[in-house]
Tab-separated table of C-alpha atoms and ligand atoms in Angstrom:
chain	number	residue	atom	x	y	z
H	1	UNK	CA	0.000	0.000	0.000
H	2	UNK	CA	1.301	3.430	-0.942
H	3	UNK	CA	0.584	5.578	2.117
H	4	UNK	CA	-1.130	9.012	2.157
H	5	UNK	CA	2.075	11.106	2.404
H	6	UNK	CA	3.596	9.583	-0.737
H	7	UNK	CA	0.292	9.994	-2.596
H	8	UNK	CA	0.113	13.673	-1.520
H	9	UNK	CA	3.715	14.174	-2.661
H	10	UNK	CA	2.875	12.767	-6.125
H	11	UNK	CA	5.161	9.739	-5.840
H	12	UNK	CA	2.691	7.094	-7.084
H	13	UNK	CA	4.277	6.874	-10.534
H	14	UNK	CA	7.857	6.667	-9.267
H	15	UNK	CA	6.955	4.011	-6.710
H	16	UNK	CA	5.072	1.870	-9.255
H	17	UNK	CA	8.131	2.062	-11.557
H	18	UNK	CA	10.392	0.801	-8.762
H	19	UNK	CA	7.984	-2.054	-8.038
H	20	UNK	CA	7.754	-3.157	-11.681
H	21	UNK	CA	11.517	-2.749	-12.223
H	22	UNK	CA	12.008	-5.099	-9.259
H	23	UNK	CA	10.105	-7.800	-11.156
H	24	UNK	CA	6.649	-7.581	-9.590
H	25	UNK	CA	3.452	-8.030	-11.564
H	26	UNK	CA	0.673	-5.716	-10.420
H	27	UNK	CA	-2.238	-8.135	-10.115
H	28	UNK	CA	-4.701	-5.599	-8.674
H	29	UNK	CA	-4.542	-1.881	-7.957
H	30	UNK	CA	-6.883	0.843	-6.738
H	31	UNK	CA	-6.922	4.227	-5.064
H	32	UNK	CA	-9.138	4.520	-2.004
H	33	UNK	CA	-9.223	6.230	1.376
H	34	UNK	CA	-9.431	4.382	4.681
H	35	UNK	CA	-11.769	5.505	7.430
H	36	UNK	CA	-10.200	5.687	10.881
H	37	UNK	CA	-11.991	2.421	11.781
H	38	UNK	CA	-10.656	0.663	8.662
H	39	UNK	CA	-7.122	1.878	9.426
H	40	UNK	CA	-7.495	0.595	13.004
H	41	UNK	CA	-8.683	-2.758	11.670
H	42	UNK	CA	-5.842	-3.001	9.125
H	43	UNK	CA	-3.178	-2.238	11.768
H	44	UNK	CA	-4.946	-4.002	14.678
H	45	UNK	CA	-1.753	-5.933	15.575
H	46	UNK	CA	-0.350	-2.596	16.783
H	47	UNK	CA	-3.400	-1.533	18.837
H	48	UNK	CA	-1.504	-1.521	22.126
H	49	UNK	CA	1.552	0.352	20.810
H	50	UNK	CA	2.109	4.002	21.801
H	51	UNK	CA	2.151	5.136	18.154
H	52	UNK	CA	-1.185	3.468	17.239
H	53	UNK	CA	-3.383	6.594	17.351
H	54	UNK	CA	-0.900	8.594	15.286
H	55	UNK	CA	-0.598	5.675	12.844
H	56	UNK	CA	-4.326	5.299	12.196
H	57	UNK	CA	-4.868	9.065	11.953
H	58	UNK	CA	-2.101	9.290	9.352
H	59	UNK	CA	-3.290	6.226	7.427
H	60	UNK	CA	-6.800	7.715	7.157
H	61	UNK	CA	-5.579	11.260	6.381
H	62	UNK	CA	-5.853	10.964	2.583
H	63	UNK	CA	-5.982	8.577	-0.360
H	64	UNK	CA	-3.821	5.459	-0.508
H	65	UNK	CA	-2.990	3.042	-3.335
H	66	UNK	CA	-3.724	-0.599	-2.524
H	67	UNK	CA	-2.102	-3.329	-4.597
H	68	UNK	CA	-1.776	-7.070	-4.889
H	69	UNK	CA	1.708	-7.893	-6.200
H	70	UNK	CA	2.983	-11.177	-7.629
H	71	UNK	CA	6.530	-12.502	-7.710
H	72	UNK	CA	8.470	-15.481	-6.397
H	73	UNK	CA	9.603	-14.787	-2.839
H	74	UNK	CA	7.421	-11.649	-3.000
H	75	UNK	CA	7.095	-10.821	0.712
H	76	UNK	CA	10.761	-11.042	1.656
H	77	UNK	CA	12.010	-9.314	-1.495
H	78	UNK	CA	9.451	-6.520	-1.070
H	79	UNK	CA	10.669	-5.811	2.478
H	80	UNK	CA	14.144	-5.405	0.997
H	81	UNK	CA	12.821	-3.161	-1.810
H	82	UNK	CA	11.005	-0.828	0.613
H	83	UNK	CA	13.760	-0.724	3.251
H	84	UNK	CA	13.691	-0.272	7.028
H	85	UNK	CA	10.641	1.215	8.799
H	86	UNK	CA	12.626	4.369	9.620
H	87	UNK	CA	13.830	5.970	6.345
H	88	UNK	CA	16.956	7.216	8.124
H	89	UNK	CA	17.934	3.548	8.602
H	90	UNK	CA	16.749	2.402	5.156
H	91	UNK	CA	19.385	1.363	2.605
H	92	UNK	CA	20.311	3.629	-0.314
H	93	UNK	CA	17.919	3.215	-3.266
H	94	UNK	CA	15.055	1.699	-1.245
H	95	UNK	CA	11.553	3.129	-1.647
H	96	UNK	CA	11.463	4.443	1.920
H	97	UNK	CA	14.889	6.015	1.627
H	98	UNK	CA	13.784	7.762	-1.565
H	99	UNK	CA	10.198	8.741	-0.749
H	100	UNK	CA	9.500	8.584	3.021
H	101	UNK	CA	9.637	11.763	5.099
H	102	UNK	CA	9.797	10.157	8.583
H	103	UNK	CA	9.341	6.895	10.474
H	104	UNK	CA	5.613	7.519	10.851
H	105	UNK	CA	5.177	8.910	7.316
H	106	UNK	CA	7.149	6.177	5.621
H	107	UNK	CA	5.671	6.091	2.110
H	108	UNK	CA	4.707	2.442	1.770
H	109	UNK	CA	3.464	-0.650	3.580
H	110	UNK	CA	4.470	-4.218	2.793
H	111	UNK	CA	2.909	-7.415	4.131
H	112	UNK	CA	5.161	-9.246	6.582
H	113	UNK	CA	4.178	-12.858	5.745
H	114	UNK	CA	2.393	-14.833	3.010
H	115	UNK	CA	-0.504	-15.372	5.405
H	116	UNK	CA	-0.871	-11.633	6.095
H	117	UNK	CA	-0.470	-10.876	2.376
H	118	UNK	CA	-3.536	-13.070	1.704
H	119	UNK	CA	-5.501	-11.368	4.496
H	120	UNK	CA	-4.501	-7.876	3.407
H	121	UNK	CA	-5.317	-8.670	-0.256
H	122	UNK	CA	-8.840	-9.652	0.742
H	123	UNK	CA	-9.111	-6.529	2.922
H	124	UNK	CA	-9.044	-4.437	-0.280
H	125	UNK	CA	-10.069	-6.744	-3.131
H	126	UNK	CA	-12.503	-9.523	-3.893
H	127	UNK	CA	-11.066	-12.666	-5.509
H	128	UNK	CA	-12.587	-11.633	-8.861
H	129	UNK	CA	-10.653	-8.361	-8.778
H	130	UNK	CA	-7.127	-9.705	-8.916
H	131	UNK	CA	-5.153	-11.836	-11.312
H	132	UNK	CA	-4.017	-15.150	-9.918
H	133	UNK	CA	-0.551	-16.426	-10.814
H	134	UNK	CA	-1.819	-18.949	-13.371
H	135	UNK	CA	-3.443	-16.319	-15.634
H	136	UNK	CA	-0.748	-13.616	-15.613
H	137	UNK	CA	1.262	-15.085	-18.513
H	138	UNK	CA	4.902	-14.402	-19.295
H	139	UNK	CA	6.807	-11.308	-20.429
H	140	UNK	CA	7.105	-10.411	-24.107
H	141	UNK	CA	10.601	-10.312	-25.523
W	201	ATP	P1	4.336	-1.424	7.636
W	201	ATP	O1	3.565	-2.442	8.431
W	201	ATP	O2	3.575	-0.112	7.461
W	201	ATP	O3	4.831	-1.991	6.329
W	201	ATP	P2	6.726	-1.972	9.108
W	201	ATP	O4	6.311	-3.391	8.973
W	201	ATP	O5	8.069	-1.577	8.577
W	201	ATP	O6	5.654	-1.013	8.427
W	201	ATP	P3	5.644	-1.986	11.761
W	201	ATP	O7	6.434	-2.339	12.949
W	201	ATP	O8	4.655	-2.968	11.229
W	201	ATP	O9	6.656	-1.517	10.612
W	201	ATP	O10	4.886	-0.625	12.087
W	201	ATP	C1	3.758	-0.203	11.325
W	201	ATP	C2	3.882	1.278	11.048
W	201	ATP	O11	3.745	1.984	12.279
W	201	ATP	C3	5.220	1.711	10.492
W	201	ATP	O12	5.275	1.655	9.085
W	201	ATP	C4	5.341	3.137	10.962
W	201	ATP	O13	4.686	4.036	10.075
W	201	ATP	C5	4.605	3.114	12.278
W	201	ATP	N1	5.565	2.992	13.368
W	201	ATP	C6	6.225	1.887	13.760
W	201	ATP	N2	7.045	2.147	14.806
W	201	ATP	C7	6.870	3.468	15.072
W	201	ATP	C8	7.415	4.357	16.023
W	201	ATP	N3	8.296	3.935	16.943
W	201	ATP	N4	7.024	5.649	15.992
W	201	ATP	C9	6.124	6.085	15.076
W	201	ATP	N5	5.563	5.289	14.140
W	201	ATP	C10	5.933	4.014	14.139
W	202	MG	MG1	4.357	-4.105	9.487
């Protein structure tokens, strides 16, 4: 998910380029805006953390871009592509290093396991709305 700060700063196009250049297929994509209750539901694992209120207020502060992405080893490689939670700690060339403005406004979210990727995909999309691996096809040469 591209977070509200990166959408406001007009980084959608740059971020999608990075994702495709890294070998991902965009299987589903939409712009939407989370209500505070939806943001709280999405990040419910963090409900007892001190930054939770700030997190859900930020995540519902403007439009986001939700995506389902396909690739082998997608979850682990995507964490490497986006970089550390705090952009100051994120490696050179990572999406957070390039486009995040702070630890709380850190440009992009990535699922942290295959199981959560499935859950988060169905949070935003119905099964009919995204391409499954078997119907994506291969690249043209
Ligand atoms: P995300 O789940 O958004 O991909 P992450 O997995 O790198 O990020 P988490 O530990 O899951 O990091 O935290 C969720 C989000 O909460 C972070 O992306 C960040 O915006 C915010 N956050 C985490 N730790 C802090 C903190 N100490 N102070 C402020 N915000 C924080
Ligand atoms: Mg996380």
